[in-house]
PDB file of C-alpha atoms in Angstrom:
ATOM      1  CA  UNK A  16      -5.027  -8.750  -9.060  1.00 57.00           C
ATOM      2  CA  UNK A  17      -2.568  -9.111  -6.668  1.00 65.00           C
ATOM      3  CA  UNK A  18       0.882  -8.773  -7.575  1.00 71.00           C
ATOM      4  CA  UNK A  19       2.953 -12.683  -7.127  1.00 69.00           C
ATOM      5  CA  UNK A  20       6.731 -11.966  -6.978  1.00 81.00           C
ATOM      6  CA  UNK A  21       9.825 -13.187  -5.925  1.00 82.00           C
ATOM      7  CA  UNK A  22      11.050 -13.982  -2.190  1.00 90.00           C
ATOM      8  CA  UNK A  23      12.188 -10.727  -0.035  1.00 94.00           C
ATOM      9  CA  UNK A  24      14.137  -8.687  -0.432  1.00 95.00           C
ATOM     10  CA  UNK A  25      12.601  -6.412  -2.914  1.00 97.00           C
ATOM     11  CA  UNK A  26      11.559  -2.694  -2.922  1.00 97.00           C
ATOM     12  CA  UNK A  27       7.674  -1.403  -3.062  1.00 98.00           C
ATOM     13  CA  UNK A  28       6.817   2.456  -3.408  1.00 98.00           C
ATOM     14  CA  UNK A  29       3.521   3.053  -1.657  1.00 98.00           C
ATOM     15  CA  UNK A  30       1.768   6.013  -3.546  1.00 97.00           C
ATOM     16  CA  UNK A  31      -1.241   7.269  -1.616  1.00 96.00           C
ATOM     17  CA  UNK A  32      -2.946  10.017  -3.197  1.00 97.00           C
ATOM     18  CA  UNK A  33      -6.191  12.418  -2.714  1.00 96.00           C
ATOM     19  CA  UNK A  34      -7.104  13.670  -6.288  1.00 95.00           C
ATOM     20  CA  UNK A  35      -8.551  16.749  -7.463  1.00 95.00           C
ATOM     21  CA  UNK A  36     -12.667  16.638  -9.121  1.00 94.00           C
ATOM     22  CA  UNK A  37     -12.467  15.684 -12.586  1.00 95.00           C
ATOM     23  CA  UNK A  38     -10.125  13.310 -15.045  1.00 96.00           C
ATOM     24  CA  UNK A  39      -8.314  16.116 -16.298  1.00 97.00           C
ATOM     25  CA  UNK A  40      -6.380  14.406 -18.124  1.00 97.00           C
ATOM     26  CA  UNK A  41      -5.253  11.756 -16.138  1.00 97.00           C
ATOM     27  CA  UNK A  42      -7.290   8.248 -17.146  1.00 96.00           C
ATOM     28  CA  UNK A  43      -5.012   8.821 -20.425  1.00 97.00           C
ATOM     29  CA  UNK A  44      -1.737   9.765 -18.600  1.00 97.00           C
ATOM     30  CA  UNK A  45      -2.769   6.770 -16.345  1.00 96.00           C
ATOM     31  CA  UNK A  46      -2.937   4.263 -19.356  1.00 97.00           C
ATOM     32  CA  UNK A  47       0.104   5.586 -20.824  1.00 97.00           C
ATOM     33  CA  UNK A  48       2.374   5.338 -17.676  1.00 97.00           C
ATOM     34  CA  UNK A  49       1.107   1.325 -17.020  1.00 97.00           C
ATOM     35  CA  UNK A  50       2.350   0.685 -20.190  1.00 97.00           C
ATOM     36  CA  UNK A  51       5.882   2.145 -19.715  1.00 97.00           C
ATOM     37  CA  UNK A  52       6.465   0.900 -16.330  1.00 97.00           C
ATOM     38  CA  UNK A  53       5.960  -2.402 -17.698  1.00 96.00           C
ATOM     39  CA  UNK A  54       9.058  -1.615 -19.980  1.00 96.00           C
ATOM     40  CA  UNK A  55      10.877  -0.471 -16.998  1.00 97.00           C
ATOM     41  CA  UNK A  56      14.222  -2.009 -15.889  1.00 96.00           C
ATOM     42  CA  UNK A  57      13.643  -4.001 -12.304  1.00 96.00           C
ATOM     43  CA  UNK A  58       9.521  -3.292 -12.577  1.00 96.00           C
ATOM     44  CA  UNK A  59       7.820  -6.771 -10.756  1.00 96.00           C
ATOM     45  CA  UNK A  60       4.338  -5.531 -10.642  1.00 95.00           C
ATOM     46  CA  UNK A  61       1.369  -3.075  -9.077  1.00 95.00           C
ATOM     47  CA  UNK A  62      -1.035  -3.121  -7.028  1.00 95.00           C
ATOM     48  CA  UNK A  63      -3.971  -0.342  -6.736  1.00 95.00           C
ATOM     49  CA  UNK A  64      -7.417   0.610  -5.295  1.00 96.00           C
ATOM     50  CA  UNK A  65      -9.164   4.277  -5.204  1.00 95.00           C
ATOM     51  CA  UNK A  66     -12.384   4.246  -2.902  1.00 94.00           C
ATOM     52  CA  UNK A  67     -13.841   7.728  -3.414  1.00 86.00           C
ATOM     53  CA  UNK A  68     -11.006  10.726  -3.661  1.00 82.00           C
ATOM     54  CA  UNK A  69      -8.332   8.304  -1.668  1.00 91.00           C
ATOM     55  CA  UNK A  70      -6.228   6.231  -4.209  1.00 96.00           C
ATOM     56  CA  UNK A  71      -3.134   3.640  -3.120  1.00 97.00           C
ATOM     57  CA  UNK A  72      -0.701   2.701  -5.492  1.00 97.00           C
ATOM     58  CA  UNK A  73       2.091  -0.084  -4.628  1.00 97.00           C
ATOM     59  CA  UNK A  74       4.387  -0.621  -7.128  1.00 97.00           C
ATOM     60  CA  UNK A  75       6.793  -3.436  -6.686  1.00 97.00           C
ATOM     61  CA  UNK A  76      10.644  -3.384  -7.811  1.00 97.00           C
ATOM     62  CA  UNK A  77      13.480  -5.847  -7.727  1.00 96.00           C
ATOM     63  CA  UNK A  78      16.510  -2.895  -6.080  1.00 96.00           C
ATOM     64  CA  UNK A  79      16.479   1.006  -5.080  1.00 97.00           C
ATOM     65  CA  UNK A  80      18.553   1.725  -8.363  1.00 97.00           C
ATOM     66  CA  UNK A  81      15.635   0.542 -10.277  1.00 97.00           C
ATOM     67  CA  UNK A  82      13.388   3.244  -8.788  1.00 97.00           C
ATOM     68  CA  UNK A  83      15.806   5.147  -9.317  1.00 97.00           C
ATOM     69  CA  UNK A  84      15.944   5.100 -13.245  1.00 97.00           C
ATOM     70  CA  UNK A  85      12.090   5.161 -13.154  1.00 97.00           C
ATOM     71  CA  UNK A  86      12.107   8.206 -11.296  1.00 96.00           C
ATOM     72  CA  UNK A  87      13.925   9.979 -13.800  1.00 96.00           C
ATOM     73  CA  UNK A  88      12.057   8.943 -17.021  1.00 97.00           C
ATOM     74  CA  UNK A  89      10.885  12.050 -18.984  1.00 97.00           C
ATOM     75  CA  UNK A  90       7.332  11.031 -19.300  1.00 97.00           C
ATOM     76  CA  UNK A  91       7.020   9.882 -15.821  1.00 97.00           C
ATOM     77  CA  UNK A  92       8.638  12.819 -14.954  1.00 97.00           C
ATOM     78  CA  UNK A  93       5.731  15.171 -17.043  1.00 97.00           C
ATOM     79  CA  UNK A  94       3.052  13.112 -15.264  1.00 97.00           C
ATOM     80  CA  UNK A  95       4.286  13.954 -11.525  1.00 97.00           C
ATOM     81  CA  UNK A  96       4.340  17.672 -12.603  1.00 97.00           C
ATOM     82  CA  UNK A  97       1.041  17.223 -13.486  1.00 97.00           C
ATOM     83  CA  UNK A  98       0.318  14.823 -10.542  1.00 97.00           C
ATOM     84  CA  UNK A  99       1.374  17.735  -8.781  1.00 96.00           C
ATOM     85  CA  UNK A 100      -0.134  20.564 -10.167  1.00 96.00           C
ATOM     86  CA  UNK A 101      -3.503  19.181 -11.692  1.00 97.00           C
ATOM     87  CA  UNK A 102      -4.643  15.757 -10.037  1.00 97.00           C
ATOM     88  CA  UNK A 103      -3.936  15.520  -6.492  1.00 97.00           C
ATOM     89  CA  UNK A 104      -4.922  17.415  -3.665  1.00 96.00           C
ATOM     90  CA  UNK A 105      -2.397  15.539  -1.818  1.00 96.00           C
ATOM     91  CA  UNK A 106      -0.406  12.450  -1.888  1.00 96.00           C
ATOM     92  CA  UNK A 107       2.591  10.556   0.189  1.00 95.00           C
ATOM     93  CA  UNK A 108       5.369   8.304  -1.526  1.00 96.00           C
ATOM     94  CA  UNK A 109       7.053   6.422   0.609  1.00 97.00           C
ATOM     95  CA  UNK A 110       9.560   3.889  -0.664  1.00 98.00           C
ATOM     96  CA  UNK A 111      10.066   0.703   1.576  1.00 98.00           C
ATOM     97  CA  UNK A 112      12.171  -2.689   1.575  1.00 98.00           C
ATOM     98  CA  UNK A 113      10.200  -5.457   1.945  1.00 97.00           C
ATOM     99  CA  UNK A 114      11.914  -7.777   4.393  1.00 96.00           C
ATOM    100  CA  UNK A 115       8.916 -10.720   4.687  1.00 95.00           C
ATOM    101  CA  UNK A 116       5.981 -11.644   2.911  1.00 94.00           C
ATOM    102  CA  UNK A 117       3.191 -14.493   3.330  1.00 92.00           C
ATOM    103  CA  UNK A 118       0.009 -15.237   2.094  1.00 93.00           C
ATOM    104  CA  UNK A 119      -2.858 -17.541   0.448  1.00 91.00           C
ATOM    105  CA  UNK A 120      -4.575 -17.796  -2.999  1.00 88.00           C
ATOM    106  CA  UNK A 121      -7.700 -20.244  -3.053  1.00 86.00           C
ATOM    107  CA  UNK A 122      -8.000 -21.586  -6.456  1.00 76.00           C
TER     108      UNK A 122
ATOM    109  CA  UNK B  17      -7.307  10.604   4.812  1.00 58.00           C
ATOM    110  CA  UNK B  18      -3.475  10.572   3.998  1.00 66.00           C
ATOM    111  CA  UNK B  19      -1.336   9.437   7.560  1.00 71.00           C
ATOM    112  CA  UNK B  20       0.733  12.004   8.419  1.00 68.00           C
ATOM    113  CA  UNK B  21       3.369   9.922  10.830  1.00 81.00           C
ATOM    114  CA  UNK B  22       7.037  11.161  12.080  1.00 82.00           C
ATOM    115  CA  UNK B  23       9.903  10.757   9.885  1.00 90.00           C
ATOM    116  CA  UNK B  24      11.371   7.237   8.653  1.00 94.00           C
ATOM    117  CA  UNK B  25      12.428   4.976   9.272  1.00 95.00           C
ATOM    118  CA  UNK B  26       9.372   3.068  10.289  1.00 97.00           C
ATOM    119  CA  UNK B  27       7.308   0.010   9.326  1.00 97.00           C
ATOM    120  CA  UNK B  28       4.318  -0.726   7.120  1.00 98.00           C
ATOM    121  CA  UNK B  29       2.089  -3.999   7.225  1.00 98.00           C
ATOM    122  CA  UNK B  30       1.044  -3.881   3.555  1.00 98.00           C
ATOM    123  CA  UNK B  31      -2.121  -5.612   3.188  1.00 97.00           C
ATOM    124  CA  UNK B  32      -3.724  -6.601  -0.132  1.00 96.00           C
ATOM    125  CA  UNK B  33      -6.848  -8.791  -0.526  1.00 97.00           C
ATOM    126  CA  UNK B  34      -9.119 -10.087  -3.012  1.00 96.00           C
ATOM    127  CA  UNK B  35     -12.837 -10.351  -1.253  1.00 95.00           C
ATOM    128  CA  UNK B  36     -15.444 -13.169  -1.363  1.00 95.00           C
ATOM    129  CA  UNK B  37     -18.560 -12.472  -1.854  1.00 94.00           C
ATOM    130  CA  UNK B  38     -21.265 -11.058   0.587  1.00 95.00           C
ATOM    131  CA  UNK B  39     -20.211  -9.738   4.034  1.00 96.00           C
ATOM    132  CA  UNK B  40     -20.613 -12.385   5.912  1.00 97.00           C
ATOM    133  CA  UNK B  41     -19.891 -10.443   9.290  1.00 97.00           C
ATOM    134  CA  UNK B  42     -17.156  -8.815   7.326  1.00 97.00           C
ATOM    135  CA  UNK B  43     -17.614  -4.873   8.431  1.00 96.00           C
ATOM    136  CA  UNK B  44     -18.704  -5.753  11.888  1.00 97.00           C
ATOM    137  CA  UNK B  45     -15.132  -6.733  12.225  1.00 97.00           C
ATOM    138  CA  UNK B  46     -13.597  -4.197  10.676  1.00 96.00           C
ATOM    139  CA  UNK B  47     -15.089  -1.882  12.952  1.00 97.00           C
ATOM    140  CA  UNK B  48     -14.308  -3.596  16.065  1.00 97.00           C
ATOM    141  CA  UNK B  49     -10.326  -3.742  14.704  1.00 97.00           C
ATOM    142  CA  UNK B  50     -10.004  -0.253  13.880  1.00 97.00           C
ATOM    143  CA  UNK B  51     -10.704   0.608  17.727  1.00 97.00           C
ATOM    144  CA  UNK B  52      -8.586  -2.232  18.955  1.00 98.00           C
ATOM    145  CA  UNK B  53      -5.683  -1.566  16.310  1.00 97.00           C
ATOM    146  CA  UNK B  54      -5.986   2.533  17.859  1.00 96.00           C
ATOM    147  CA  UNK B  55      -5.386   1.443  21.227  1.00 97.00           C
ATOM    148  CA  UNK B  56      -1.942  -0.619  19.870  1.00 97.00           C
ATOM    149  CA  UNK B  57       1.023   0.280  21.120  1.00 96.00           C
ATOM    150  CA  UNK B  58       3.478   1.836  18.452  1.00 96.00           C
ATOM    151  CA  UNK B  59       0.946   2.043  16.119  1.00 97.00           C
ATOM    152  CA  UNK B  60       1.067   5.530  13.771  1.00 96.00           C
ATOM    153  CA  UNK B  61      -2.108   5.241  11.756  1.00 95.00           C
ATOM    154  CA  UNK B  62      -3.962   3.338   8.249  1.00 95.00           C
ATOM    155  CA  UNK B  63      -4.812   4.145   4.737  1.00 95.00           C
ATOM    156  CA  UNK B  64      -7.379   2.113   3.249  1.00 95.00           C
ATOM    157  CA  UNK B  65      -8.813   1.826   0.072  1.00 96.00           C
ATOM    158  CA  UNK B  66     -11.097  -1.031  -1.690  1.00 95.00           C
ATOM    159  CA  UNK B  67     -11.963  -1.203  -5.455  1.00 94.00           C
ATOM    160  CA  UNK B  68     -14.339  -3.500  -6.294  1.00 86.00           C
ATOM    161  CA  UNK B  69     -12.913  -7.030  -5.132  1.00 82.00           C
ATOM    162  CA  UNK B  70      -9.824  -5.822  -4.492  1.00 91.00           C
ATOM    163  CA  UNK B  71      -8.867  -3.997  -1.975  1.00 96.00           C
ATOM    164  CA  UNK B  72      -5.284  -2.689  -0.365  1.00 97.00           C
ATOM    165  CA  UNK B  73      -4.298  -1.637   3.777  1.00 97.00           C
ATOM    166  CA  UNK B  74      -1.306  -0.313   4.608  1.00 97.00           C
ATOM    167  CA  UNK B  75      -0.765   0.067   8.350  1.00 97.00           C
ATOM    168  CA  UNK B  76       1.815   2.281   9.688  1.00 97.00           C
ATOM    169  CA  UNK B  77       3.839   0.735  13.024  1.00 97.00           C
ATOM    170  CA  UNK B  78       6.991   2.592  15.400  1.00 96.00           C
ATOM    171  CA  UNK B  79       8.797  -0.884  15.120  1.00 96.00           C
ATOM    172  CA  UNK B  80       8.901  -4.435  14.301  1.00 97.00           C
ATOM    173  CA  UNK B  81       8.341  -5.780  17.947  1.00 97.00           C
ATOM    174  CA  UNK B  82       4.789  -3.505  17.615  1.00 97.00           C
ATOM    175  CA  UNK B  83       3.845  -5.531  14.540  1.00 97.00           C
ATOM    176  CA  UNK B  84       4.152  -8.931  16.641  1.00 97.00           C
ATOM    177  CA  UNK B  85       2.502  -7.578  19.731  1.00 97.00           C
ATOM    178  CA  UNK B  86      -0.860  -6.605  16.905  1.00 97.00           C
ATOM    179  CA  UNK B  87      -0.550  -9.848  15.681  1.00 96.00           C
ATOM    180  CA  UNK B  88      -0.559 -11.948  18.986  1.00 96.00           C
ATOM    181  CA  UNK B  89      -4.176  -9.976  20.447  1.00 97.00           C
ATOM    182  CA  UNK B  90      -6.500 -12.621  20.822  1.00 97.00           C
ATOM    183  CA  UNK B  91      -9.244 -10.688  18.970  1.00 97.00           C
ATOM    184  CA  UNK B  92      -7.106  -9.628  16.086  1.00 97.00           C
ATOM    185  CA  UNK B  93      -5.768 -13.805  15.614  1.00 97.00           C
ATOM    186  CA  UNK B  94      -9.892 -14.440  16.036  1.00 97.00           C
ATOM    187  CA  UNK B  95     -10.486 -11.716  13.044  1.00 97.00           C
ATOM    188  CA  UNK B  96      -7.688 -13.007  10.757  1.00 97.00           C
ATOM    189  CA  UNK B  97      -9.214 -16.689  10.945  1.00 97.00           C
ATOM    190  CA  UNK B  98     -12.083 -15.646   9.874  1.00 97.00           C
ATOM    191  CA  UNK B  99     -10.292 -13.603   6.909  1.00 97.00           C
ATOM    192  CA  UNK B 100      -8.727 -16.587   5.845  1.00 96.00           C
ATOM    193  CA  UNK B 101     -11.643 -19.209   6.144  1.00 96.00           C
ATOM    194  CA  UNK B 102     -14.637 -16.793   4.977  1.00 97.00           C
ATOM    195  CA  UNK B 103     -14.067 -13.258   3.874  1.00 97.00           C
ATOM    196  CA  UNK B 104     -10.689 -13.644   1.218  1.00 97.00           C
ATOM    197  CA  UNK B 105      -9.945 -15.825  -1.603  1.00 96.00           C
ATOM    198  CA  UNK B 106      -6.727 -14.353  -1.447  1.00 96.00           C
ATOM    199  CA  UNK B 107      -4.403 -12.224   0.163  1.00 96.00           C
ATOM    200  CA  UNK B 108      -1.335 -10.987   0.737  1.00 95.00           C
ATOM    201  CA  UNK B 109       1.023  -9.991   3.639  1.00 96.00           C
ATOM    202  CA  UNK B 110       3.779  -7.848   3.374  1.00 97.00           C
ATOM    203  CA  UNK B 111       6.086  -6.204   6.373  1.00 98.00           C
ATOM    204  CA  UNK B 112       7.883  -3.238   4.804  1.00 98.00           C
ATOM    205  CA  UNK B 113      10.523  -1.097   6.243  1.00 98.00           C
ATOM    206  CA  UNK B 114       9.974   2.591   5.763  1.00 97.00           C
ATOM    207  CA  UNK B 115      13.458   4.719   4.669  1.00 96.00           C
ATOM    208  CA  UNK B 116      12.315   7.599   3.209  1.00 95.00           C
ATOM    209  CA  UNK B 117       9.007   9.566   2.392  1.00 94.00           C
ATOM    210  CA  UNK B 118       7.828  12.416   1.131  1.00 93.00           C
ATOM    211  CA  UNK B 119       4.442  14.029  -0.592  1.00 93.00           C
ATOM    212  CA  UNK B 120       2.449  17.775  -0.458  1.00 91.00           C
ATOM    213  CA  UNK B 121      -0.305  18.621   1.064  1.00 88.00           C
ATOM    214  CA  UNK B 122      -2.515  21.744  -0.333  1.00 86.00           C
ATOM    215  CA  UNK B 123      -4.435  23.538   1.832  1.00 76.00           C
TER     216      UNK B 123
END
């Protein structure tokens, strides 16, 4: 679903990624990091499609510091080595403020 | 495929949608923006990627004033009235400021 969050300013890292054939290990590693991100200091929420090999990722966060922390969890840490080495062909991070934000939910 | 675009700062449109259902005139569209959006000034490229319902665009732009001169074309307004009274029963909008990026490509 899409992610509903507080008024800009607030931080998004956009994770676009071409994986590797094969799970490899990563539906679990997958599972395991949702579940500690939601733990995570300054975490608002994700967003994500894959169509095919190409995958985005956009995962919301209330200040830079809070990526920060994320960035140097242990486990998150063991999945991008494995991100790295095993899953992805490629991928891009980019880390962006949001400055503005609009939009419309039909109910 | 993964944008490769110069070095930040520069902007993102982040675009995330849920879908209706049917096309409904949906992909002609999209067609007929992708070679519009190409011809935009300051525009640096587009990762896209849909997953089931919902699906997430992230457009890549030199500047802000770029942004505003997509989202005054005629055809573009025209294609985004449609999005909102036919093809989305939600969406969301956000206009991101690029700072820093980086990723591996394997060859």
């Amino acid at each position: 679903m899409i992610t509903n969050i507080p008024r800009p300013p607030y931080y998004a890292v956009i994770f676009t990624s071409e994986r590797t054939t094969g799970d490899n290990g990563y539906s679990e590693m997958a599972d395991e990091m949702e579940l500690l991100v939601n733990k995570q200091k300054g975490f608002l929420g994700f967003e994500s499609a894959r169509e095919s090999s190409i995958g985005i990722t956009v995962s919301y966060w209330k200040d830079l510091q809070s990526i920060r922390q994320w960035k140097v969890n242990h486990k998150h840490k063991e999945a991008r080595e494995k991100g790295r080495s095993i899953w992805y062909k490629s991928f891009k991070v980019r880390i962006a403020k949001i400055e503005r934000d609009y939009g419309i939910e039909k109910l």
